[in-house]
CSV table of C-alpha atoms in Angstrom, one decimal:
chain,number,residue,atom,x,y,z
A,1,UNK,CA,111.1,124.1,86.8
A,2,UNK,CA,109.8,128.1,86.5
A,3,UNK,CA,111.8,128.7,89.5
A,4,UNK,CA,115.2,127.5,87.9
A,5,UNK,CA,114.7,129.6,84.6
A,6,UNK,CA,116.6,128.3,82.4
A,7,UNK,CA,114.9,129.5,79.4
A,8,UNK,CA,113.2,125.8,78.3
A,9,UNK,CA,109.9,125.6,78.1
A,10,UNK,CA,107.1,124.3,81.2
A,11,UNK,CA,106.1,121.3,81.8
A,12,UNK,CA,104.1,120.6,84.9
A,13,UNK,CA,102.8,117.1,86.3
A,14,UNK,CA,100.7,116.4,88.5
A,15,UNK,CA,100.5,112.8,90.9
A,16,UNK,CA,97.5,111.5,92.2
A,17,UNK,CA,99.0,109.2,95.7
A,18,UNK,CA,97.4,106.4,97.6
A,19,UNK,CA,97.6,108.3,101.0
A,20,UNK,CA,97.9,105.1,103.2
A,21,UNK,CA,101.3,103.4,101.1
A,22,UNK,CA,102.2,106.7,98.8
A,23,UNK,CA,102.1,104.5,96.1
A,24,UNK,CA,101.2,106.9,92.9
A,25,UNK,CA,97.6,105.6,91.2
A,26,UNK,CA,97.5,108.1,88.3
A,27,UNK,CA,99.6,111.1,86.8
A,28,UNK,CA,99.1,113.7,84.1
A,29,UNK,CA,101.8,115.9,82.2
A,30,UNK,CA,100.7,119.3,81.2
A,31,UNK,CA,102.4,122.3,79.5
A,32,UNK,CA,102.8,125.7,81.0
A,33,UNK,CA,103.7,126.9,84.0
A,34,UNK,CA,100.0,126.8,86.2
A,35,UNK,CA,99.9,127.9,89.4
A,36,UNK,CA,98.3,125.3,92.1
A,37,UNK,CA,94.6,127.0,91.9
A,38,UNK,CA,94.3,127.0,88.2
A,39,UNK,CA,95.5,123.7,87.4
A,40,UNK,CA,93.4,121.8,90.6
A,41,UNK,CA,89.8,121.3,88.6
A,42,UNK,CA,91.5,119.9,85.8
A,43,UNK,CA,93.6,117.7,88.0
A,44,UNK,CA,90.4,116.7,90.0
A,45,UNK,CA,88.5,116.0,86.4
A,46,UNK,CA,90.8,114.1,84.9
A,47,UNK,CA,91.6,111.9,87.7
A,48,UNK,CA,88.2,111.0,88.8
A,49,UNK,CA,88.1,108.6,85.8
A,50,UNK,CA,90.7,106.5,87.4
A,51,UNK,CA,87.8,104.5,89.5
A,52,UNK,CA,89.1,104.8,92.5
A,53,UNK,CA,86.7,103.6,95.3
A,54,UNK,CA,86.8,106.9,98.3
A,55,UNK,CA,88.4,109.6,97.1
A,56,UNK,CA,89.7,112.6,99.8
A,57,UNK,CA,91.3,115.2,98.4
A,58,UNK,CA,93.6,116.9,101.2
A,59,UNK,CA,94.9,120.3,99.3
A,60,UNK,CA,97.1,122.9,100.7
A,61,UNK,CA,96.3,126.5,101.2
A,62,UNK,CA,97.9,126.9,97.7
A,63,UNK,CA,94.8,125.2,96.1
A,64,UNK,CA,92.3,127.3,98.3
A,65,UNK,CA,89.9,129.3,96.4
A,66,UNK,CA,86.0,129.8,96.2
A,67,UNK,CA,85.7,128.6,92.5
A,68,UNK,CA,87.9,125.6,93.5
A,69,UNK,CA,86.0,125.0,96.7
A,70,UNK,CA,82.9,125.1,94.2
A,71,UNK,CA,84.5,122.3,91.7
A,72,UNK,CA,85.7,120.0,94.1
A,73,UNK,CA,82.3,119.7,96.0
A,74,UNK,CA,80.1,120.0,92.9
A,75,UNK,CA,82.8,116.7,91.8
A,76,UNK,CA,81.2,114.5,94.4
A,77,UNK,CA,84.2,113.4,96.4
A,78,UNK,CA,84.8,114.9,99.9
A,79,UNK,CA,87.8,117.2,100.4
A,80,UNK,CA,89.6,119.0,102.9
A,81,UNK,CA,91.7,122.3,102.0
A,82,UNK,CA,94.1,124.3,104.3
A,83,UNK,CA,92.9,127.8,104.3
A,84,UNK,CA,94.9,130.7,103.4
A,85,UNK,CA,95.1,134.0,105.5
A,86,UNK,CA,91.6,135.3,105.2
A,87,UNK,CA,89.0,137.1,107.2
A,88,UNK,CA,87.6,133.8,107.1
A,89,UNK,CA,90.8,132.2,109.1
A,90,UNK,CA,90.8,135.3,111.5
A,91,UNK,CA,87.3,134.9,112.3
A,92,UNK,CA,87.6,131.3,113.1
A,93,UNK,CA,90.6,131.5,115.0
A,94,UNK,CA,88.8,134.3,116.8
A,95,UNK,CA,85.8,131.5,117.9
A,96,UNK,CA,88.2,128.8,118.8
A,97,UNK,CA,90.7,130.8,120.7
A,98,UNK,CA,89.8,128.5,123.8
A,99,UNK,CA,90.9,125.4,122.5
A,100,UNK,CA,94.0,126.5,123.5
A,101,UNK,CA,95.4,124.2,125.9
A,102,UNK,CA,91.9,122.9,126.8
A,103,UNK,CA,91.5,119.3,127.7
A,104,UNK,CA,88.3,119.3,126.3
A,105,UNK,CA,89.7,120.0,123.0
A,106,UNK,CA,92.7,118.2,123.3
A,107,UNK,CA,93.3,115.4,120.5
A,108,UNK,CA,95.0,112.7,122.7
A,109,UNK,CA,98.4,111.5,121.2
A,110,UNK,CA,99.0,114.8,118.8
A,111,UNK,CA,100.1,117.0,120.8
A,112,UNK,CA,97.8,119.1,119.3
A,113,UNK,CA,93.7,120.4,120.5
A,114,UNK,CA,91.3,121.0,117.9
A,115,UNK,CA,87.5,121.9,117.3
A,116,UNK,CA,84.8,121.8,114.2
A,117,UNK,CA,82.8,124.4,113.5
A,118,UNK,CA,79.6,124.1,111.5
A,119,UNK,CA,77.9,126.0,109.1
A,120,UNK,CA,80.4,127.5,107.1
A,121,UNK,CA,80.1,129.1,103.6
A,122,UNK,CA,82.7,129.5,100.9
A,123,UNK,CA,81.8,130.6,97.3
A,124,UNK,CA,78.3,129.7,97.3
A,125,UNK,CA,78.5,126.5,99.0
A,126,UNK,CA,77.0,125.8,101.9
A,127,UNK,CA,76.5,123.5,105.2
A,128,UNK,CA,80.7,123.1,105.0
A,129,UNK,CA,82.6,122.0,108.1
A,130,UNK,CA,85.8,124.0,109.3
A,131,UNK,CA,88.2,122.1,111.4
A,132,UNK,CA,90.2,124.4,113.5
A,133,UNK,CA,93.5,123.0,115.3
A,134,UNK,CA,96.3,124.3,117.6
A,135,UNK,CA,99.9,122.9,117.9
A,136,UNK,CA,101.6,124.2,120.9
A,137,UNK,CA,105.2,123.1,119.3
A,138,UNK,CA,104.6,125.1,115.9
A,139,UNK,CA,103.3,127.7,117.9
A,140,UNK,CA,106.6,128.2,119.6
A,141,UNK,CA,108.4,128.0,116.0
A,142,UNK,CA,106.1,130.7,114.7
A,143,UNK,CA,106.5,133.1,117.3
A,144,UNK,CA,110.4,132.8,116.8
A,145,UNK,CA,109.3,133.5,113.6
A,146,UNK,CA,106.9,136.3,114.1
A,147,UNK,CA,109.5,138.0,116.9
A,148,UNK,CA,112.1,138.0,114.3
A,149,UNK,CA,110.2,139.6,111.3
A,150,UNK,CA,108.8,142.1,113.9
A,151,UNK,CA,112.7,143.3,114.5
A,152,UNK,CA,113.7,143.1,110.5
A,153,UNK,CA,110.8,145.3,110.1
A,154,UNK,CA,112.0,147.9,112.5
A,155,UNK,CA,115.2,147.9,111.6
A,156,UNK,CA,113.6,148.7,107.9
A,157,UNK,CA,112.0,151.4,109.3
A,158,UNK,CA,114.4,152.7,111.2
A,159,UNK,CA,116.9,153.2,108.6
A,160,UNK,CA,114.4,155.2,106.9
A,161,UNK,CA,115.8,159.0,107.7
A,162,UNK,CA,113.0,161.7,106.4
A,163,UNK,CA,109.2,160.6,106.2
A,164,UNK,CA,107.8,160.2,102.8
A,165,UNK,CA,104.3,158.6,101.6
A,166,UNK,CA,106.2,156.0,99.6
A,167,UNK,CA,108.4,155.2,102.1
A,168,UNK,CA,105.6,154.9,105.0
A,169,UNK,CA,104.4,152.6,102.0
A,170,UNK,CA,107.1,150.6,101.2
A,171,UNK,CA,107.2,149.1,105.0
A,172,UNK,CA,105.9,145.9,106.4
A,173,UNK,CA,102.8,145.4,108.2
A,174,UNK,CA,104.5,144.9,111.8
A,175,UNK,CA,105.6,148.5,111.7
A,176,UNK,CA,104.7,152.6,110.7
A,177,UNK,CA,106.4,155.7,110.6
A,178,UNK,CA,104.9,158.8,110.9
A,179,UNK,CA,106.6,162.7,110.9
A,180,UNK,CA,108.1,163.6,114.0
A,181,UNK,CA,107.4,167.4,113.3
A,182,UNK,CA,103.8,166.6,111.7
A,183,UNK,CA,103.7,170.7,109.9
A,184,UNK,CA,107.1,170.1,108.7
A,185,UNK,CA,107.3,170.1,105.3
A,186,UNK,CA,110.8,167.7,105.4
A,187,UNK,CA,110.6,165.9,108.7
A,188,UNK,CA,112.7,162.9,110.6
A,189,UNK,CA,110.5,159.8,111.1
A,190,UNK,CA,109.0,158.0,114.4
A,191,UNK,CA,109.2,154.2,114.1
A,192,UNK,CA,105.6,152.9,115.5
A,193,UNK,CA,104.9,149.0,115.9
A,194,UNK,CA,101.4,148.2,114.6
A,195,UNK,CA,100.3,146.3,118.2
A,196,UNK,CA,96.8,145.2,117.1
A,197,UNK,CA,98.1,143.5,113.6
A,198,UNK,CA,101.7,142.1,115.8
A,199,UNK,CA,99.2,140.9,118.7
A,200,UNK,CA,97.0,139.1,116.0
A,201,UNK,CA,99.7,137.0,114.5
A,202,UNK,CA,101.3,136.4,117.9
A,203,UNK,CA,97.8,135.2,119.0
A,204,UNK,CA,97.3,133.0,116.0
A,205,UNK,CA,101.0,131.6,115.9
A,206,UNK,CA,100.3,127.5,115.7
A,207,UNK,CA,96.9,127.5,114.9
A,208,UNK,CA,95.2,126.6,111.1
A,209,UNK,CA,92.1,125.7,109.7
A,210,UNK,CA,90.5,123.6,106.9
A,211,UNK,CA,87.2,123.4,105.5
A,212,UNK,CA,85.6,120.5,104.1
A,213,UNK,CA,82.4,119.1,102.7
A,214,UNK,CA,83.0,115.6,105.5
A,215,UNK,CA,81.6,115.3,108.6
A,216,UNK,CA,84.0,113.7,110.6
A,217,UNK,CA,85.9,114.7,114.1
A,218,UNK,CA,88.7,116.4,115.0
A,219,UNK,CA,91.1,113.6,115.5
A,220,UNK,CA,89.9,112.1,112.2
A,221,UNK,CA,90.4,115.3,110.0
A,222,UNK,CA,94.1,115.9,111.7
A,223,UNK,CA,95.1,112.8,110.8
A,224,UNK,CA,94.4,113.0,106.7
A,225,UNK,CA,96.3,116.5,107.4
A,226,UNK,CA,99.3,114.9,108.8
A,227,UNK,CA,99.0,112.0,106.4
A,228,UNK,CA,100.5,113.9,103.7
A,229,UNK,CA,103.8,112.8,104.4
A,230,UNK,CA,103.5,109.7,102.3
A,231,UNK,CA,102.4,110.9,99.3
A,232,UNK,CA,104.9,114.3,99.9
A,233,UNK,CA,107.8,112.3,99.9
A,234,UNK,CA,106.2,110.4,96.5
A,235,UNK,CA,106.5,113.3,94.8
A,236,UNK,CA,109.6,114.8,95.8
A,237,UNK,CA,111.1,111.3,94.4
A,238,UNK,CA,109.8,112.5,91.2
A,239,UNK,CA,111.3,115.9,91.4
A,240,UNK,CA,114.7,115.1,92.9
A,241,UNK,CA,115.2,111.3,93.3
A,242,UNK,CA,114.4,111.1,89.5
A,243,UNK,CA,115.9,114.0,88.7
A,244,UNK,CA,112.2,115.1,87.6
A,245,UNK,CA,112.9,118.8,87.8
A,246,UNK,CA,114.4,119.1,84.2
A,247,UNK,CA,113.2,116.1,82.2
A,248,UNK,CA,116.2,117.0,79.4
A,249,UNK,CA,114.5,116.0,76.4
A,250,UNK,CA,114.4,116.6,72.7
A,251,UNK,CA,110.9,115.5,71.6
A,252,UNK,CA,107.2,115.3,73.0
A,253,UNK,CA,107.2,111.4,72.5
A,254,UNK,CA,110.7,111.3,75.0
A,255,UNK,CA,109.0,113.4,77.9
A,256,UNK,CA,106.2,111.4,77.6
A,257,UNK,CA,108.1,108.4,77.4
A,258,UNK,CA,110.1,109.7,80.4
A,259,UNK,CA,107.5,110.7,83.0
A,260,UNK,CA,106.1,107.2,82.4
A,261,UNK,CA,109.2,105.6,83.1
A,262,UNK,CA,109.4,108.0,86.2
A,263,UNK,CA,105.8,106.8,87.2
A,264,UNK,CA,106.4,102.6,87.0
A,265,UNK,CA,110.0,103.4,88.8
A,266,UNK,CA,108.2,105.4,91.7
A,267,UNK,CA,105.7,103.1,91.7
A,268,UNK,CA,108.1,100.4,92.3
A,269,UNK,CA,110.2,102.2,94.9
A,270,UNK,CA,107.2,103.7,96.7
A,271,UNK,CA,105.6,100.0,97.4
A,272,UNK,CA,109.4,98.9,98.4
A,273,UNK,CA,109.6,101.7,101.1
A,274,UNK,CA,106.1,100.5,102.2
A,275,UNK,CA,106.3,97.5,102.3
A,276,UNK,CA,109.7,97.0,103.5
A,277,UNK,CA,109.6,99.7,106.2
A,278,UNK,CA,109.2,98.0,109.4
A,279,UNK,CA,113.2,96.5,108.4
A,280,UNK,CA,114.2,99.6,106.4
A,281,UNK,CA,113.5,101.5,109.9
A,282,UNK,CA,115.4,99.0,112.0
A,283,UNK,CA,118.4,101.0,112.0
A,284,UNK,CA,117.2,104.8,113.2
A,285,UNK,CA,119.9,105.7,110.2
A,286,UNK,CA,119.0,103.6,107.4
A,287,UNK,CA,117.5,105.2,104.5
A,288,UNK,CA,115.3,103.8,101.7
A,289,UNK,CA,117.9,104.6,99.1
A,290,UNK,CA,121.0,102.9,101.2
A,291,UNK,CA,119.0,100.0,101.6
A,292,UNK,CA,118.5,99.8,97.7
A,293,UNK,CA,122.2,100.1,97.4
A,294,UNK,CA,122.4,96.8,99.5
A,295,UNK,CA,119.8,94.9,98.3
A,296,UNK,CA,121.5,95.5,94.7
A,297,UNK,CA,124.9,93.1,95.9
A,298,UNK,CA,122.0,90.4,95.3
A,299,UNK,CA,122.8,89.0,91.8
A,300,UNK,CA,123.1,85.9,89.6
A,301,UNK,CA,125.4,84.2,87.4
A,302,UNK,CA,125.3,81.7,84.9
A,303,UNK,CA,126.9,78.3,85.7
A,304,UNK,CA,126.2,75.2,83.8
A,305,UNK,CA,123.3,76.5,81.8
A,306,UNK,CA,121.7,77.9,85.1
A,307,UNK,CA,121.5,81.0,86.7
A,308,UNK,CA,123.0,80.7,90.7
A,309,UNK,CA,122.7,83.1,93.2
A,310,UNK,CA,126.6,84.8,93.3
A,311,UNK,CA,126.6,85.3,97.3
A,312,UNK,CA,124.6,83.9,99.8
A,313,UNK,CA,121.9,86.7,100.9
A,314,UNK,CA,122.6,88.4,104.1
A,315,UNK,CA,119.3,88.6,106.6
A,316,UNK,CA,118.6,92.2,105.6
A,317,UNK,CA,118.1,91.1,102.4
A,318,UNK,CA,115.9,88.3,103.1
A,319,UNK,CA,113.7,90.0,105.3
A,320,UNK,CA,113.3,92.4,102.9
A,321,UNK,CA,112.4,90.2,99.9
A,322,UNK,CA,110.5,88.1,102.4
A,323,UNK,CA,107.8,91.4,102.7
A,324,UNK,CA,107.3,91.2,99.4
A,325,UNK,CA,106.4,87.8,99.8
A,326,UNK,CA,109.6,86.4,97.7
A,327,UNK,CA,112.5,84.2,98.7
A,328,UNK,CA,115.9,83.4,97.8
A,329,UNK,CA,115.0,80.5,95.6
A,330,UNK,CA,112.3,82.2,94.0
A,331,UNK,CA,114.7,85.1,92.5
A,332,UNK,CA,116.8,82.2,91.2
A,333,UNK,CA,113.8,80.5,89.6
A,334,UNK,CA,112.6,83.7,88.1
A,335,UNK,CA,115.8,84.6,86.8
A,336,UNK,CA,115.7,81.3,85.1
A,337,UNK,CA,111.7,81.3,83.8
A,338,UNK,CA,112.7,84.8,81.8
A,339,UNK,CA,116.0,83.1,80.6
A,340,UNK,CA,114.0,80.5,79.0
């Protein structure tokens, strides 16, 4: 990975996940290190052959960009991308500051109130949708956050002694200094907050925005947002389940081999968690990779020219195997058919 630096050369891959299961439908490998905009319409062009039937692509504000806004409409598929701090965000927030706590607005069983907003228009394209939410409970983590970069950024300032340009320059937003004796040529500071820019993150703590080419409501569009869990957690089996943040090879042919072994394995693991969740998540502490470990005491032996179950399976197990639609005597059987 380019954050590790270890001097090897980049390979990025990108995943392409069934939102509903976070089973992985399609990957690509690609060299360099790209960051999230550049690498999105090649992403979007490549895996558009898969034949997938409806295709939403939910992006991050990472992805969001006018010439990517411009690719993923003029692909045909409908999209949804977090956006960014713009004047574009500001001015939306600004319109939908009432949804705040408004029952009119209020998205029942989220927590969370929300608005669309029309006519929007983002590098060219017109007649877009923006979707503009609040969370009360992020809102209270942001301003904790907010409150405490307000105080490192005074306490920056304050430990700046005599007023220069390039120290005035150096400081964060929330705060300004300015001289104390403004004719002095060599003059002690005065620490300022900037109130209208610390108001206008305090008033915008919780809320974000997405545009997109679909016409859908509210309720709908925060759902695909929240949706990304599944396919998140996909990915990061990739990176650190698989170990997928150094692949360690010493030829093209073995990382190619590699990510495909990667793909089939999390393909494989990500229809098991699905699949097998309503038992996984009996126990409040079980984890898909514990429950692995004990599905793995299930083996076979070889007795009399036939392959036996060595324990009996415990009713974990079988519940499990029974949501993939197998049972203790089918394993057996199977075992036996790729003997022969």
């Amino acid at each position: 990975h380019a954050k590790d630096d270890e001097g090897l050369p980049i390979v990025g891959t990108a995943y392409w996940v069934d939102e509903g299961t976070g089973v992985p439908v399609w990957y690509e490998q690609f060299a360099g290190s790209l960051i999230d905009r550049a690498e999105c319409g090649f992403a979007f062009a490549e895996g558009s052959r898969c034949g997938l039937g409806r295709v939403f692509l939910m992006v991050d504000r990472g992805y969001f960009s006018a010439g990517n806004v411009r690719k993923l409409h003029d692909g045909g598929s409908e999209f949804g991308a977090s956006l960014p701090s713009t004047r574009l965000a500001d001015e939306l927030f600004g319109r939908c500051a009432g949804i705040k706590g408004s029952q009119a607005h209020s998205i029942e069983g989220s927590g969370a109130f929300g608005d669309r907003v029309g006519g929007i228009e983002v590098g060219g394209v017109a007649g877009l949708f923006a979707y503009v939410f609040y969370d009360p409970e992020t809102a209270l983590n942001e301003a904790a956050i907010i409150d405490a970069a307000i105080a490192s950024a005074r306490a920056q300032a304050e430990a700046v002694e005599y007023y220069s340009e390039r120290a005035a320059a150096s400081l964060p937003k929330w705060v300004r200094i300015r001289k104390r004796s403004p004719k002095a040529k060599k003059s002690r500071c005065v620490v300022e907050l900037d109130e209208e820019y610390c108001q206008r993150q305090r008033d915008r703590a919780g809320m974000f925005a997405i545009v997109s080419n679909a016409e859908m409501g509210p309720a709908e569009m925060l759902a695909i947002a929240r949706g990304r869990d599944a396919p998140e957690k996909s990915f990061r089996r990739k990176k650190w389940g698989f170990d997928g943040g150094a692949p360690r090879v010493h030829s093209q042919e073995a990382l190619l081999g590699k990510g495909l072994v990667e793909f089939v394995a999390n393909v494989a693991l990500s229809a098991l968690a699905f699949l097998a969740k309503a038992h996984i998540k009996k126990s409040p502490t079980r984890t898909v990779a514990e429950a692995i470990d004990h599905l793995q005491t299930c083996s076979v032996v070889r007795r009399d020219g036939r392959w036996v179950q060595r324990y009996a399976l415990t009713k974990f197990q079988k519940d499990v195997f029974g949501s993939l639609g197998i049972d203790c005597r089918q394993i057996v059987s199977m075992f036996n058919e790729a003997y022969v």
